Amino acid sequence: MHHVTPLIGIVVIGLVLAFIFGAIAQRLKLSPLIGYLLAGIAVGPFTPGYVADQGLANELAELGVILLMFGVGLHFSIKDLLSVRRIAVPGAIGQIACAVLLGWGLGHLLGWPAGGSLMFGLALSVASTVVLLRALNERRIVDTERGRIAVGWLIVEDLVMVFALVLIPALASGGQAIGWTLLVTAGKVAAFVAFMLIVGRRVVPWILHWVAHSGSRELFRLAVLAVALGFAAGAALLFGVSFALGAFFAGIILAESPLSQRAAEETLPLRDAFAVLFFVSVGMLFNPAIVVTDTLALLATLAIILLGKSIAAYAIVRAFGRPNRTGLTIAASLAQIGEFSFILATLGSSLGILPADARDLILAGAILSIMLNPLLFALIDRLAPPREAAPAPPAPKKGHVVLVGYGRVGALVGAGIGKGRLVVIETEDDVGPLPEGTDAEMIVGNAADPDVLARAGIGEARVLLVAIPDTFEAGQIVEQARRLNPDLCIVARAHRDQEVAHLDEHGATHTIMGEREIARRMIELAKG
């Protein structure tokens, strides 16, 4: 009979339960992160049944942190940050300071040491990258001004947390010579950064290009992981800085390579798997009894996350002269905590800085805030609905083009149409300027609504171009448009054969799938 070792046990049971609870959370339209945390609670020491090995869980969590930080660095965009730096940099720093102050105040009232209270406030100050990006993507506002500000704001928060992860261990072990300890730590970090900028920027791209030319996908995937883990270990062994900082800078250096997109795609499955195990290990630390024993403290923690941070962010955005709707969107985007909060909670517990009650409040606050975050966005939609554009002037009897969706694909399509009347239908009013040189106008609304299509003159249109990526919504738009204009030429986009079939069944004249168009163009070029 095979013996199940503790390592196999925690990996198998952790991933299986994470899948089950994550699938349930997804079905309930919640973040899968909640399911992963619940899986950890289920195998933790505070609930009955199987108890996973906490020591092994922490080691797997460390790998998860390394790969999470590598992913953050890999997607770090200086361009996105610079485009909104005037509001994102002071805004994020101001909001972090406000949350830290509120967290410190709550910790002081609860009788915690000053260091633990400050770390508690720091953990409450940073939003979850996963949750924020998912919320923006679901509402198709990543490419809007609001979306760019939220992403830039998040980048600044992440950078602050990266430096915090470097400084906190130094502060914890500083003793009387804390100034000297910080100076030495700063010197080590500066030496590591210089090494990465001088040596890493040359060596890493060279390694990846050399491996890519071998034609082995397996070897390329292994090379990317070796870079991430190797630089993380080297940062710790040679420069005395954290694994997390080494992995973060490895990701930044790799992001400059033309192969960065491929590197991100090849390592995503492994990064996701270890990230899941990280969340499971964090869930194991959580004692659910705190919901009953420290209800008032938990409510105060939630108030800081949902109200304190949000009010501070809203006030800062409005102080910079941005519209009310932008302020509300940023406020809702940041009204939750996640990955970095868990990393800080784990680090604080291991260093003996963070009280156990504070750690439990952070985890409970994360779970509940992630659950409540979609409700805040729904509330914003009620408080600040999209600005309704004036009704479109009467459309010509025939010949104009209706374009649904003005994201990355829609903007390219609109710019390429050339002269002629173009009516764009979008759910948001700040997606970007319409193409110059065209008689273009925008209607704000949901194109699945027959009234919105009628305002766009769909009955007299020559072509309907559905450029949104959501196949279900696109199918509804195609169906409504076909009813209003049976002879209309409808062109939609899809990613898979099943989506093509779905759109064709609902009345699309042509459905374009990227892979097919690539193959068709390659065949045309091959034939000359």
Short mmCIF file of C-alpha atoms in Angstrom, two decimals:
data_model
loop_
_atom_site.label_atom_id
_atom_site.label_comp_id
_atom_site.label_asym_id
_atom_site.label_seq_id
_atom_site.Cartn_x
_atom_site.Cartn_y
_atom_site.Cartn_z
CA MET A 1 0.00 0.00 0.00
CA HIS A 2 1.39 3.38 -0.98
CA HIS A 3 2.11 5.77 1.85
CA VAL A 4 0.85 9.32 1.37
CA THR A 5 3.61 11.67 2.51
CA PRO A 6 2.80 15.07 4.07
CA LEU A 7 4.07 16.83 0.93
CA ILE A 8 1.89 14.78 -1.40
CA GLY A 9 -1.02 15.16 0.99
CA ILE A 10 -0.96 18.95 1.13
CA VAL A 11 -0.42 19.34 -2.62
CA VAL A 12 -3.16 16.90 -3.62
CA ILE A 13 -5.75 17.80 -1.00
CA GLY A 14 -4.95 21.51 -1.23
CA LEU A 15 -5.37 21.66 -5.01
CA VAL A 16 -8.46 19.43 -5.07
CA LEU A 17 -10.26 21.41 -2.36
CA ALA A 18 -9.12 24.69 -3.93
CA PHE A 19 -10.67 23.59 -7.21
CA ILE A 20 -13.96 22.57 -5.55
CA PHE A 21 -14.33 25.71 -3.45
CA GLY A 22 -12.99 27.93 -6.25
CA ALA A 23 -15.52 26.51 -8.71
CA ILE A 24 -18.33 27.12 -6.22
CA ALA A 25 -17.16 30.72 -5.69
CA GLN A 26 -16.97 31.27 -9.44
CA ARG A 27 -20.48 29.86 -9.83
CA LEU A 28 -21.69 32.35 -7.21
CA LYS A 29 -19.97 35.14 -9.19
CA LEU A 30 -17.36 35.62 -6.46
CA SER A 31 -13.59 35.70 -6.81
CA PRO A 32 -12.02 32.19 -6.85
CA LEU A 33 -9.55 33.57 -4.28
CA ILE A 34 -12.28 33.15 -1.68
CA GLY A 35 -12.55 29.47 -2.58
CA TYR A 36 -8.80 28.97 -2.28
CA LEU A 37 -8.77 30.59 1.16
CA LEU A 38 -11.71 28.46 2.27
CA ALA A 39 -9.83 25.36 1.12
CA GLY A 40 -6.97 26.35 3.41
CA ILE A 41 -9.35 26.92 6.29
CA ALA A 42 -10.80 23.43 5.71
CA VAL A 43 -7.39 21.73 6.06
CA GLY A 44 -6.13 24.07 8.76
CA PRO A 45 -5.74 23.35 12.49
CA PHE A 46 -8.80 25.35 13.49
CA THR A 47 -11.38 23.16 11.73
CA PRO A 48 -12.18 19.45 12.23
CA GLY A 49 -10.93 16.74 9.90
CA TYR A 50 -7.67 16.44 8.00
CA VAL A 51 -4.94 18.87 9.11
CA ALA A 52 -2.19 19.59 6.58
CA ASP A 53 1.46 20.02 7.55
CA GLN A 54 1.86 23.74 8.32
CA GLY A 55 5.64 23.70 7.88
CA LEU A 56 5.43 22.26 4.37
CA ALA A 57 2.57 24.62 3.58
CA ASN A 58 4.78 27.58 4.48
CA GLU A 59 7.58 26.34 2.21
CA LEU A 60 5.16 25.91 -0.68
CA ALA A 61 3.80 29.36 0.12
CA GLU A 62 7.31 30.79 -0.21
CA LEU A 63 7.54 29.36 -3.72
CA GLY A 64 4.11 30.83 -4.40
CA VAL A 65 5.31 34.26 -3.24
CA ILE A 66 8.39 34.06 -5.48
CA LEU A 67 6.30 33.23 -8.55
CA LEU A 68 3.62 35.79 -7.65
CA MET A 69 6.25 38.52 -7.38
CA PHE A 70 7.84 37.34 -10.62
CA GLY A 71 4.44 37.70 -12.30
CA VAL A 72 4.00 41.20 -10.85
CA GLY A 73 7.38 42.21 -12.27
CA LEU A 74 6.62 40.56 -15.60
CA HIS A 75 3.49 42.68 -16.02
CA PHE A 76 4.97 45.84 -14.55
CA SER A 77 4.43 48.65 -17.02
CA ILE A 78 6.42 51.84 -16.65
CA LYS A 79 4.49 53.28 -19.61
CA ASP A 80 1.12 52.76 -17.86
CA LEU A 81 2.47 54.31 -14.68
CA LEU A 82 3.96 57.36 -16.41
CA SER A 83 0.73 58.06 -18.30
CA VAL A 84 -1.14 58.69 -15.02
CA ARG A 85 1.79 59.48 -12.71
CA ARG A 86 0.50 62.91 -11.69
CA ILE A 87 -2.51 61.40 -9.95
CA ALA A 88 -1.50 57.76 -9.34
CA VAL A 89 1.77 58.41 -7.45
CA PRO A 90 0.56 61.01 -4.91
CA GLY A 91 -2.86 59.37 -4.78
CA ALA A 92 -1.58 55.91 -3.92
CA ILE A 93 0.93 57.22 -1.37
CA GLY A 94 -1.71 59.40 0.26
CA GLN A 95 -4.24 56.56 0.39
CA ILE A 96 -1.63 54.16 1.84
CA ALA A 97 -0.73 56.73 4.52
CA CYS A 98 -4.41 57.14 5.43
CA ALA A 99 -5.00 53.37 5.69
CA VAL A 100 -1.81 52.85 7.74
CA LEU A 101 -2.89 55.59 10.13
CA LEU A 102 -6.38 54.09 10.53
CA GLY A 103 -4.93 50.59 11.01
CA TRP A 104 -2.44 51.85 13.55
CA GLY A 105 -5.23 53.60 15.42
CA LEU A 106 -7.34 50.43 15.56
CA GLY A 107 -4.33 48.38 16.68
CA HIS A 108 -3.58 50.92 19.40
CA LEU A 109 -7.17 50.70 20.67
CA LEU A 110 -6.87 46.90 20.75
CA GLY A 111 -3.65 47.09 22.77
CA TRP A 112 -1.20 45.85 20.14
CA PRO A 113 2.45 46.96 19.98
CA ALA A 114 3.21 49.92 17.73
CA GLY A 115 5.12 47.78 15.19
CA GLY A 116 2.30 45.28 14.90
CA SER A 117 -0.28 48.06 14.55
CA LEU A 118 1.70 49.75 11.77
CA MET A 119 2.12 46.47 9.89
CA PHE A 120 -1.60 45.80 10.31
CA GLY A 121 -2.39 49.17 8.73
CA LEU A 122 0.09 48.52 5.91
CA ALA A 123 -1.58 45.18 5.13
CA LEU A 124 -4.96 46.92 4.90
CA SER A 125 -3.65 49.60 2.55
CA VAL A 126 -2.94 47.55 -0.59
CA ALA A 127 -5.59 46.20 -2.99
CA SER A 128 -5.57 42.81 -4.69
CA THR A 129 -4.16 42.88 -8.22
CA VAL A 130 -6.22 39.84 -9.22
CA VAL A 131 -9.52 41.21 -7.93
CA LEU A 132 -9.00 44.73 -9.30
CA LEU A 133 -8.02 43.66 -12.81
CA ARG A 134 -10.87 41.16 -12.94
CA ALA A 135 -13.39 43.83 -11.94
CA LEU A 136 -12.07 46.26 -14.57
CA ASN A 137 -12.05 43.59 -17.28
CA GLU A 138 -15.60 42.49 -16.50
CA ARG A 139 -16.80 46.06 -16.98
CA ARG A 140 -14.57 46.65 -20.03
CA ILE A 141 -13.03 49.80 -18.52
CA VAL A 142 -9.34 48.81 -18.51
CA ASP A 143 -8.73 51.03 -21.56
CA THR A 144 -10.67 53.98 -20.16
CA GLU A 145 -9.10 56.84 -18.22
CA ARG A 146 -10.59 55.42 -15.03
CA GLY A 147 -9.07 52.03 -15.76
CA ARG A 148 -5.62 53.47 -16.48
CA ILE A 149 -5.67 55.48 -13.24
CA ALA A 150 -6.72 52.41 -11.24
CA VAL A 151 -3.96 50.25 -12.78
CA GLY A 152 -1.32 52.97 -12.29
CA TRP A 153 -2.48 53.44 -8.70
CA LEU A 154 -2.15 49.70 -8.14
CA ILE A 155 1.39 49.67 -9.61
CA VAL A 156 2.46 52.34 -7.11
CA GLU A 157 0.92 50.34 -4.26
CA ASP A 158 2.78 47.23 -5.41
CA LEU A 159 6.08 49.13 -5.53
CA VAL A 160 5.57 50.45 -2.00
CA MET A 161 4.84 46.92 -0.78
CA VAL A 162 7.95 45.55 -2.50
CA PHE A 163 10.11 48.03 -0.62
CA ALA A 164 8.21 47.27 2.59
CA LEU A 165 9.04 43.58 2.21
CA VAL A 166 12.71 44.55 2.02
CA LEU A 167 12.71 46.96 4.96
CA ILE A 168 10.49 45.14 7.46
CA PRO A 169 12.93 42.26 8.20
CA ALA A 170 15.72 44.82 8.63
CA LEU A 171 13.60 46.86 11.01
CA ALA A 172 12.57 43.76 12.95
CA SER A 173 16.18 42.68 13.57
CA GLY A 174 17.73 46.11 13.92
CA GLY A 175 17.93 46.30 17.69
CA GLN A 176 19.81 49.35 18.96
CA ALA A 177 21.72 49.86 15.72
CA ILE A 178 18.59 50.20 13.61
CA GLY A 179 20.00 53.08 11.59
CA TRP A 180 23.10 51.09 10.68
CA THR A 181 20.95 48.07 9.81
CA LEU A 182 18.79 50.13 7.47
CA LEU A 183 21.89 51.63 5.87
CA VAL A 184 23.39 48.19 5.26
CA THR A 185 20.09 46.90 3.87
CA ALA A 186 19.78 49.89 1.56
CA GLY A 187 23.34 49.28 0.35
CA LYS A 188 22.61 45.62 -0.39
CA VAL A 189 19.44 46.50 -2.26
CA ALA A 190 21.27 49.18 -4.26
CA ALA A 191 24.02 46.67 -5.13
CA PHE A 192 21.45 44.11 -6.23
CA VAL A 193 19.54 46.63 -8.34
CA ALA A 194 22.76 47.79 -9.99
CA PHE A 195 23.71 44.19 -10.69
CA MET A 196 20.32 43.49 -12.29
CA LEU A 197 20.41 46.66 -14.41
CA ILE A 198 24.00 46.18 -15.58
CA VAL A 199 24.35 42.39 -15.78
CA GLY A 200 20.79 41.08 -15.68
CA ARG A 201 19.56 43.25 -18.58
CA ARG A 202 22.22 41.73 -20.80
CA VAL A 203 22.36 38.14 -19.56
CA VAL A 204 18.65 37.35 -19.20
CA PRO A 205 17.54 38.37 -22.74
CA TRP A 206 20.61 36.61 -24.20
CA ILE A 207 19.76 33.38 -22.38
CA LEU A 208 16.14 33.46 -23.49
CA HIS A 209 16.96 34.24 -27.11
CA TRP A 210 19.54 31.45 -27.18
CA VAL A 211 17.02 28.98 -25.76
CA ALA A 212 14.24 30.22 -28.08
CA HIS A 213 16.48 29.55 -31.09
CA SER A 214 16.79 25.93 -29.97
CA GLY A 215 13.12 25.50 -30.87
CA SER A 216 12.35 23.60 -27.66
CA ARG A 217 9.24 24.90 -25.91
CA GLU A 218 9.96 22.73 -22.88
CA LEU A 219 13.49 24.12 -22.53
CA PHE A 220 12.23 27.71 -22.94
CA ARG A 221 9.66 27.19 -20.18
CA LEU A 222 12.39 25.74 -17.96
CA ALA A 223 14.69 28.67 -18.73
CA VAL A 224 12.06 31.20 -17.63
CA LEU A 225 11.48 29.36 -14.35
CA ALA A 226 15.25 29.05 -13.82
CA VAL A 227 15.60 32.81 -14.27
CA ALA A 228 12.80 33.55 -11.79
CA LEU A 229 13.91 31.11 -9.10
CA GLY A 230 17.63 31.54 -9.75
CA PHE A 231 17.61 35.30 -9.39
CA ALA A 232 15.35 35.04 -6.33
CA ALA A 233 17.80 32.65 -4.67
CA GLY A 234 20.80 34.69 -5.80
CA ALA A 235 19.30 37.85 -4.37
CA ALA A 236 18.97 36.18 -0.98
CA LEU A 237 22.31 34.32 -0.93
CA LEU A 238 24.61 36.91 -2.51
CA PHE A 239 23.00 40.22 -1.56
CA GLY A 240 21.01 39.31 1.54
CA VAL A 241 17.73 40.71 0.18
CA SER A 242 14.41 38.92 0.01
CA PHE A 243 13.46 36.19 -2.45
CA ALA A 244 10.47 38.36 -3.36
CA LEU A 245 12.62 41.32 -4.46
CA GLY A 246 14.86 39.08 -6.54
CA ALA A 247 11.89 37.52 -8.32
CA PHE A 248 10.27 40.93 -8.85
CA PHE A 249 13.35 42.37 -10.55
CA ALA A 250 13.80 39.21 -12.60
CA GLY A 251 10.28 39.78 -13.90
CA ILE A 252 10.99 43.46 -14.67
CA ILE A 253 14.17 42.59 -16.59
CA LEU A 254 12.37 39.85 -18.48
CA ALA A 255 9.48 42.21 -19.30
CA GLU A 256 11.88 44.28 -21.43
CA SER A 257 12.58 41.29 -23.68
CA PRO A 258 10.55 40.78 -26.89
CA LEU A 259 9.94 37.28 -25.56
CA SER A 260 8.20 38.53 -22.41
CA GLN A 261 4.70 37.70 -23.66
CA ARG A 262 5.71 34.16 -24.49
CA ALA A 263 7.49 33.82 -21.14
CA ALA A 264 4.36 34.94 -19.32
CA GLU A 265 2.18 32.45 -21.21
CA GLU A 266 4.57 29.50 -20.78
CA THR A 267 4.93 29.92 -17.01
CA LEU A 268 1.33 30.88 -16.24
CA PRO A 269 0.10 27.36 -15.34
CA LEU A 270 2.88 26.77 -12.82
CA ARG A 271 2.58 30.27 -11.41
CA ASP A 272 -1.16 29.78 -10.99
CA ALA A 273 -0.71 26.39 -9.30
CA PHE A 274 1.76 27.70 -6.72
CA ALA A 275 -0.29 30.86 -6.23
CA VAL A 276 -3.25 28.64 -5.36
CA LEU A 277 -1.11 26.74 -2.84
CA PHE A 278 -0.02 30.07 -1.39
CA PHE A 279 -3.62 31.11 -0.82
CA VAL A 280 -4.37 27.69 0.66
CA SER A 281 -1.46 28.06 3.09
CA VAL A 282 -2.72 31.52 4.08
CA GLY A 283 -6.18 30.10 4.72
CA MET A 284 -4.63 27.53 7.07
CA LEU A 285 -3.51 30.39 9.34
CA PHE A 286 -7.04 31.74 9.72
CA ASN A 287 -9.07 31.01 12.83
CA PRO A 288 -12.77 31.35 11.90
CA ALA A 289 -13.68 31.82 15.55
CA ILE A 290 -12.57 35.45 15.29
CA VAL A 291 -15.84 36.24 13.46
CA VAL A 292 -17.65 35.52 16.75
CA THR A 293 -15.02 36.39 19.37
CA ASP A 294 -13.86 39.70 17.83
CA THR A 295 -16.91 40.84 15.89
CA LEU A 296 -16.45 44.54 16.65
CA ALA A 297 -12.77 44.47 15.69
CA LEU A 298 -13.66 42.69 12.45
CA LEU A 299 -16.33 45.29 11.63
CA ALA A 300 -13.81 48.06 12.31
CA THR A 301 -11.29 46.34 10.01
CA LEU A 302 -13.91 46.09 7.27
CA ALA A 303 -14.78 49.75 7.78
CA ILE A 304 -11.15 50.70 7.15
CA ILE A 305 -10.99 48.56 3.99
CA LEU A 306 -14.37 49.43 2.53
CA LEU A 307 -14.90 52.98 3.80
CA GLY A 308 -11.63 54.47 5.02
CA LYS A 309 -9.58 53.58 1.95
CA SER A 310 -12.45 54.34 -0.43
CA ILE A 311 -13.22 57.76 1.03
CA ALA A 312 -9.53 58.69 0.98
CA ALA A 313 -9.14 57.56 -2.65
CA TYR A 314 -12.35 59.34 -3.72
CA ALA A 315 -11.29 62.58 -2.02
CA ILE A 316 -7.83 62.47 -3.62
CA VAL A 317 -9.21 61.82 -7.11
CA ARG A 318 -11.74 64.63 -6.78
CA ALA A 319 -9.04 66.96 -5.42
CA PHE A 320 -7.16 66.41 -8.68
CA GLY A 321 -10.20 67.65 -10.57
CA ARG A 322 -11.36 64.30 -11.97
CA PRO A 323 -15.10 63.58 -12.47
CA ASN A 324 -17.31 62.13 -9.77
CA ARG A 325 -17.67 58.86 -11.68
CA THR A 326 -13.89 58.43 -11.91
CA GLY A 327 -13.56 58.98 -8.17
CA LEU A 328 -16.26 56.42 -7.39
CA THR A 329 -14.69 53.84 -9.73
CA ILE A 330 -11.22 54.22 -8.14
CA ALA A 331 -12.78 54.06 -4.67
CA ALA A 332 -14.60 50.80 -5.44
CA SER A 333 -11.57 49.30 -7.19
CA LEU A 334 -9.40 49.72 -4.10
CA ALA A 335 -12.03 48.66 -1.53
CA GLN A 336 -10.55 45.19 -0.97
CA ILE A 337 -7.26 43.57 0.01
CA GLY A 338 -5.52 40.46 -1.26
CA GLU A 339 -2.15 38.99 -2.25
CA PHE A 340 0.28 41.50 -0.72
CA SER A 341 -1.83 41.67 2.44
CA PHE A 342 -1.43 37.90 2.82
CA ILE A 343 2.31 38.13 2.16
CA LEU A 344 2.67 40.86 4.79
CA ALA A 345 0.53 38.91 7.27
CA THR A 346 2.67 35.80 6.77
CA LEU A 347 5.91 37.78 7.08
CA GLY A 348 4.72 39.64 10.16
CA SER A 349 3.70 36.40 11.87
CA SER A 350 7.02 34.68 11.07
CA LEU A 351 8.99 37.66 12.45
CA GLY A 352 6.84 37.87 15.58
CA ILE A 353 5.75 41.43 14.79
CA LEU A 354 2.08 40.86 13.99
CA PRO A 355 -0.21 39.53 16.74
CA ALA A 356 -2.22 36.43 15.88
CA ASP A 357 -5.46 38.39 16.23
CA ALA A 358 -4.23 40.97 13.72
CA ARG A 359 -3.35 38.24 11.23
CA ASP A 360 -6.82 36.71 11.58
CA LEU A 361 -8.46 40.10 11.12
CA ILE A 362 -6.45 40.68 7.93
CA LEU A 363 -7.50 37.32 6.51
CA ALA A 364 -11.16 37.75 7.52
CA GLY A 365 -11.15 41.30 6.14
CA ALA A 366 -9.71 40.05 2.84
CA ILE A 367 -12.30 37.30 2.43
CA LEU A 368 -15.25 39.55 3.26
CA SER A 369 -14.02 42.57 1.27
CA ILE A 370 -13.46 40.44 -1.85
CA MET A 371 -17.00 39.10 -1.46
CA LEU A 372 -18.48 42.58 -1.03
CA ASN A 373 -16.46 44.32 -3.75
CA PRO A 374 -18.87 43.46 -6.64
CA LEU A 375 -21.70 45.00 -4.60
CA LEU A 376 -19.77 48.28 -4.40
CA PHE A 377 -19.42 48.37 -8.18
CA ALA A 378 -23.15 47.70 -8.51
CA LEU A 379 -23.81 50.60 -6.12
CA ILE A 380 -21.59 52.87 -8.22
CA ASP A 381 -23.59 51.99 -11.33
CA ARG A 382 -26.66 53.29 -9.49
CA LEU A 383 -25.02 56.40 -8.03
CA ALA A 384 -23.15 57.41 -11.20
CA PRO A 385 -24.59 55.79 -14.33
CA PRO A 386 -22.82 56.39 -17.66
CA ARG A 387 -23.43 59.82 -19.10
CA GLU A 388 -26.15 59.45 -21.67
CA ALA A 389 -25.15 60.92 -24.97
CA ALA A 390 -27.62 63.08 -26.81
CA PRO A 391 -29.84 61.16 -29.20
CA ALA A 392 -28.11 60.54 -32.50
CA PRO A 393 -29.28 62.72 -35.37
CA PRO A 394 -31.33 60.99 -38.02
CA ALA A 395 -29.16 58.47 -39.82
CA PRO A 396 -28.96 58.48 -43.59
CA LYS A 397 -31.35 56.08 -45.26
CA LYS A 398 -28.53 53.66 -45.91
CA GLY A 399 -24.82 53.28 -46.04
CA HIS A 400 -23.48 54.00 -42.52
CA VAL A 401 -21.48 51.63 -40.28
CA VAL A 402 -22.40 50.76 -36.69
CA LEU A 403 -19.48 49.65 -34.50
CA VAL A 404 -20.19 48.01 -31.12
CA GLY A 405 -17.25 48.21 -28.72
CA TYR A 406 -14.41 50.71 -28.81
CA GLY A 407 -11.65 48.87 -26.95
CA ARG A 408 -8.34 47.80 -28.47
CA VAL A 409 -9.95 45.98 -31.41
CA GLY A 410 -12.76 48.47 -31.91
CA ALA A 411 -10.42 51.45 -31.94
CA LEU A 412 -8.30 49.84 -34.66
CA VAL A 413 -11.40 49.04 -36.70
CA GLY A 414 -12.74 52.58 -36.31
CA ALA A 415 -9.43 54.11 -37.35
CA GLY A 416 -9.25 51.87 -40.41
CA ILE A 417 -12.74 52.47 -41.75
CA GLY A 418 -11.77 55.79 -43.28
CA LYS A 419 -14.21 58.44 -44.38
CA GLY A 420 -17.91 57.94 -44.02
CA ARG A 421 -20.46 57.99 -41.27
CA LEU A 422 -19.58 55.82 -38.27
CA VAL A 423 -21.75 55.32 -35.21
CA VAL A 424 -19.98 53.78 -32.20
CA ILE A 425 -21.99 52.14 -29.41
CA GLU A 426 -20.19 51.83 -26.07
CA THR A 427 -21.26 51.23 -22.48
CA GLU A 428 -18.73 53.79 -21.23
CA ASP A 429 -18.26 57.41 -22.21
CA ASP A 430 -14.50 57.72 -21.61
CA VAL A 431 -13.03 55.00 -23.81
CA GLY A 432 -10.97 57.42 -25.89
CA PRO A 433 -11.29 59.84 -28.80
CA LEU A 434 -13.13 58.79 -31.93
CA PRO A 435 -11.08 58.51 -35.14
CA GLU A 436 -10.26 61.75 -36.89
CA GLY A 437 -11.27 62.30 -40.49
CA THR A 438 -14.56 60.42 -40.14
CA ASP A 439 -18.08 61.60 -39.56
CA ALA A 440 -18.14 59.60 -36.31
CA GLU A 441 -20.28 59.88 -33.20
CA MET A 442 -20.78 57.83 -30.07
CA ILE A 443 -23.91 56.51 -28.40
CA VAL A 444 -23.54 55.46 -24.76
CA GLY A 445 -25.59 52.40 -23.88
CA ASN A 446 -25.89 48.63 -24.10
CA ALA A 447 -26.08 47.51 -27.72
CA ALA A 448 -28.20 44.51 -26.69
CA ASP A 449 -31.00 47.02 -26.01
CA PRO A 450 -33.19 47.42 -29.16
CA ASP A 451 -33.75 51.10 -28.32
CA VAL A 452 -30.00 51.77 -28.39
CA LEU A 453 -29.67 49.99 -31.73
CA ALA A 454 -32.59 52.00 -33.08
CA ARG A 455 -30.90 55.25 -32.01
CA ALA A 456 -27.85 54.14 -33.97
CA GLY A 457 -30.03 53.78 -37.07
CA ILE A 458 -29.53 50.03 -37.32
CA GLY A 459 -32.53 49.71 -39.65
CA GLU A 460 -30.78 51.78 -42.31
CA ALA A 461 -27.19 50.70 -41.61
CA ARG A 462 -24.99 49.02 -44.18
CA VAL A 463 -22.84 47.01 -41.76
CA LEU A 464 -22.85 46.14 -38.05
CA LEU A 465 -19.39 45.36 -36.60
CA VAL A 466 -19.49 43.67 -33.18
CA ALA A 467 -15.98 44.09 -31.75
CA ILE A 468 -16.58 43.10 -28.13
CA PRO A 469 -14.91 39.89 -26.84
CA ASP A 470 -17.83 38.60 -24.76
CA THR A 471 -19.50 36.01 -27.00
CA PHE A 472 -22.71 35.72 -24.98
CA GLU A 473 -23.34 39.47 -25.06
CA ALA A 474 -22.32 39.61 -28.73
CA GLY A 475 -24.87 36.91 -29.51
CA GLN A 476 -27.64 38.97 -27.92
CA ILE A 477 -26.60 42.04 -29.93
CA VAL A 478 -26.51 40.08 -33.19
CA GLU A 479 -29.93 38.58 -32.51
CA GLN A 480 -31.54 41.96 -31.74
CA ALA A 481 -29.91 43.61 -34.78
CA ARG A 482 -31.06 40.82 -37.09
CA ARG A 483 -34.66 41.29 -35.92
CA LEU A 484 -34.52 45.02 -36.60
CA ASN A 485 -32.80 44.67 -39.98
CA PRO A 486 -33.08 41.20 -41.61
CA ASP A 487 -30.87 42.23 -44.55
CA LEU A 488 -28.08 43.73 -42.47
CA CYS A 489 -24.48 42.51 -42.92
CA ILE A 490 -23.28 41.59 -39.41
CA VAL A 491 -19.60 40.90 -38.68
CA ALA A 492 -18.58 39.59 -35.24
CA ARG A 493 -15.40 38.29 -33.60
CA ALA A 494 -14.74 34.98 -31.84
CA HIS A 495 -11.89 33.01 -30.31
CA ARG A 496 -13.05 29.39 -30.64
CA ASP A 497 -15.05 27.22 -33.03
CA GLN A 498 -17.90 26.92 -30.51
CA GLU A 499 -18.16 30.71 -30.33
CA VAL A 500 -18.28 30.93 -34.13
CA ALA A 501 -21.15 28.46 -34.19
CA HIS A 502 -22.98 30.36 -31.43
CA LEU A 503 -22.77 33.69 -33.27
CA ASP A 504 -23.71 32.16 -36.62
CA GLU A 505 -26.81 30.60 -35.03
CA HIS A 506 -27.86 34.03 -33.72
CA GLY A 507 -27.64 35.64 -37.17
CA ALA A 508 -24.06 36.78 -37.81
CA THR A 509 -23.25 37.07 -41.52
CA HIS A 510 -19.52 36.65 -40.96
CA THR A 511 -17.68 35.58 -37.81
CA ILE A 512 -13.95 36.23 -37.72
CA MET A 513 -11.70 33.98 -35.65
CA GLY A 514 -8.10 35.08 -35.17
CA GLU A 515 -6.47 31.71 -35.82
CA ARG A 516 -8.37 31.22 -39.07
CA GLU A 517 -7.46 34.69 -40.34
CA ILE A 518 -3.80 34.11 -39.54
CA ALA A 519 -3.85 30.80 -41.42
CA ARG A 520 -5.70 32.33 -44.39
CA ARG A 521 -3.22 35.18 -44.68
CA MET A 522 -0.24 32.83 -44.44
CA ILE A 523 -1.70 30.68 -47.23
CA GLU A 524 -2.24 33.77 -49.40
CA LEU A 525 1.36 34.86 -48.93
CA ALA A 526 2.64 31.34 -49.58
CA LYS A 527 0.76 31.21 -52.88
CA GLY A 528 2.12 34.57 -53.90
#
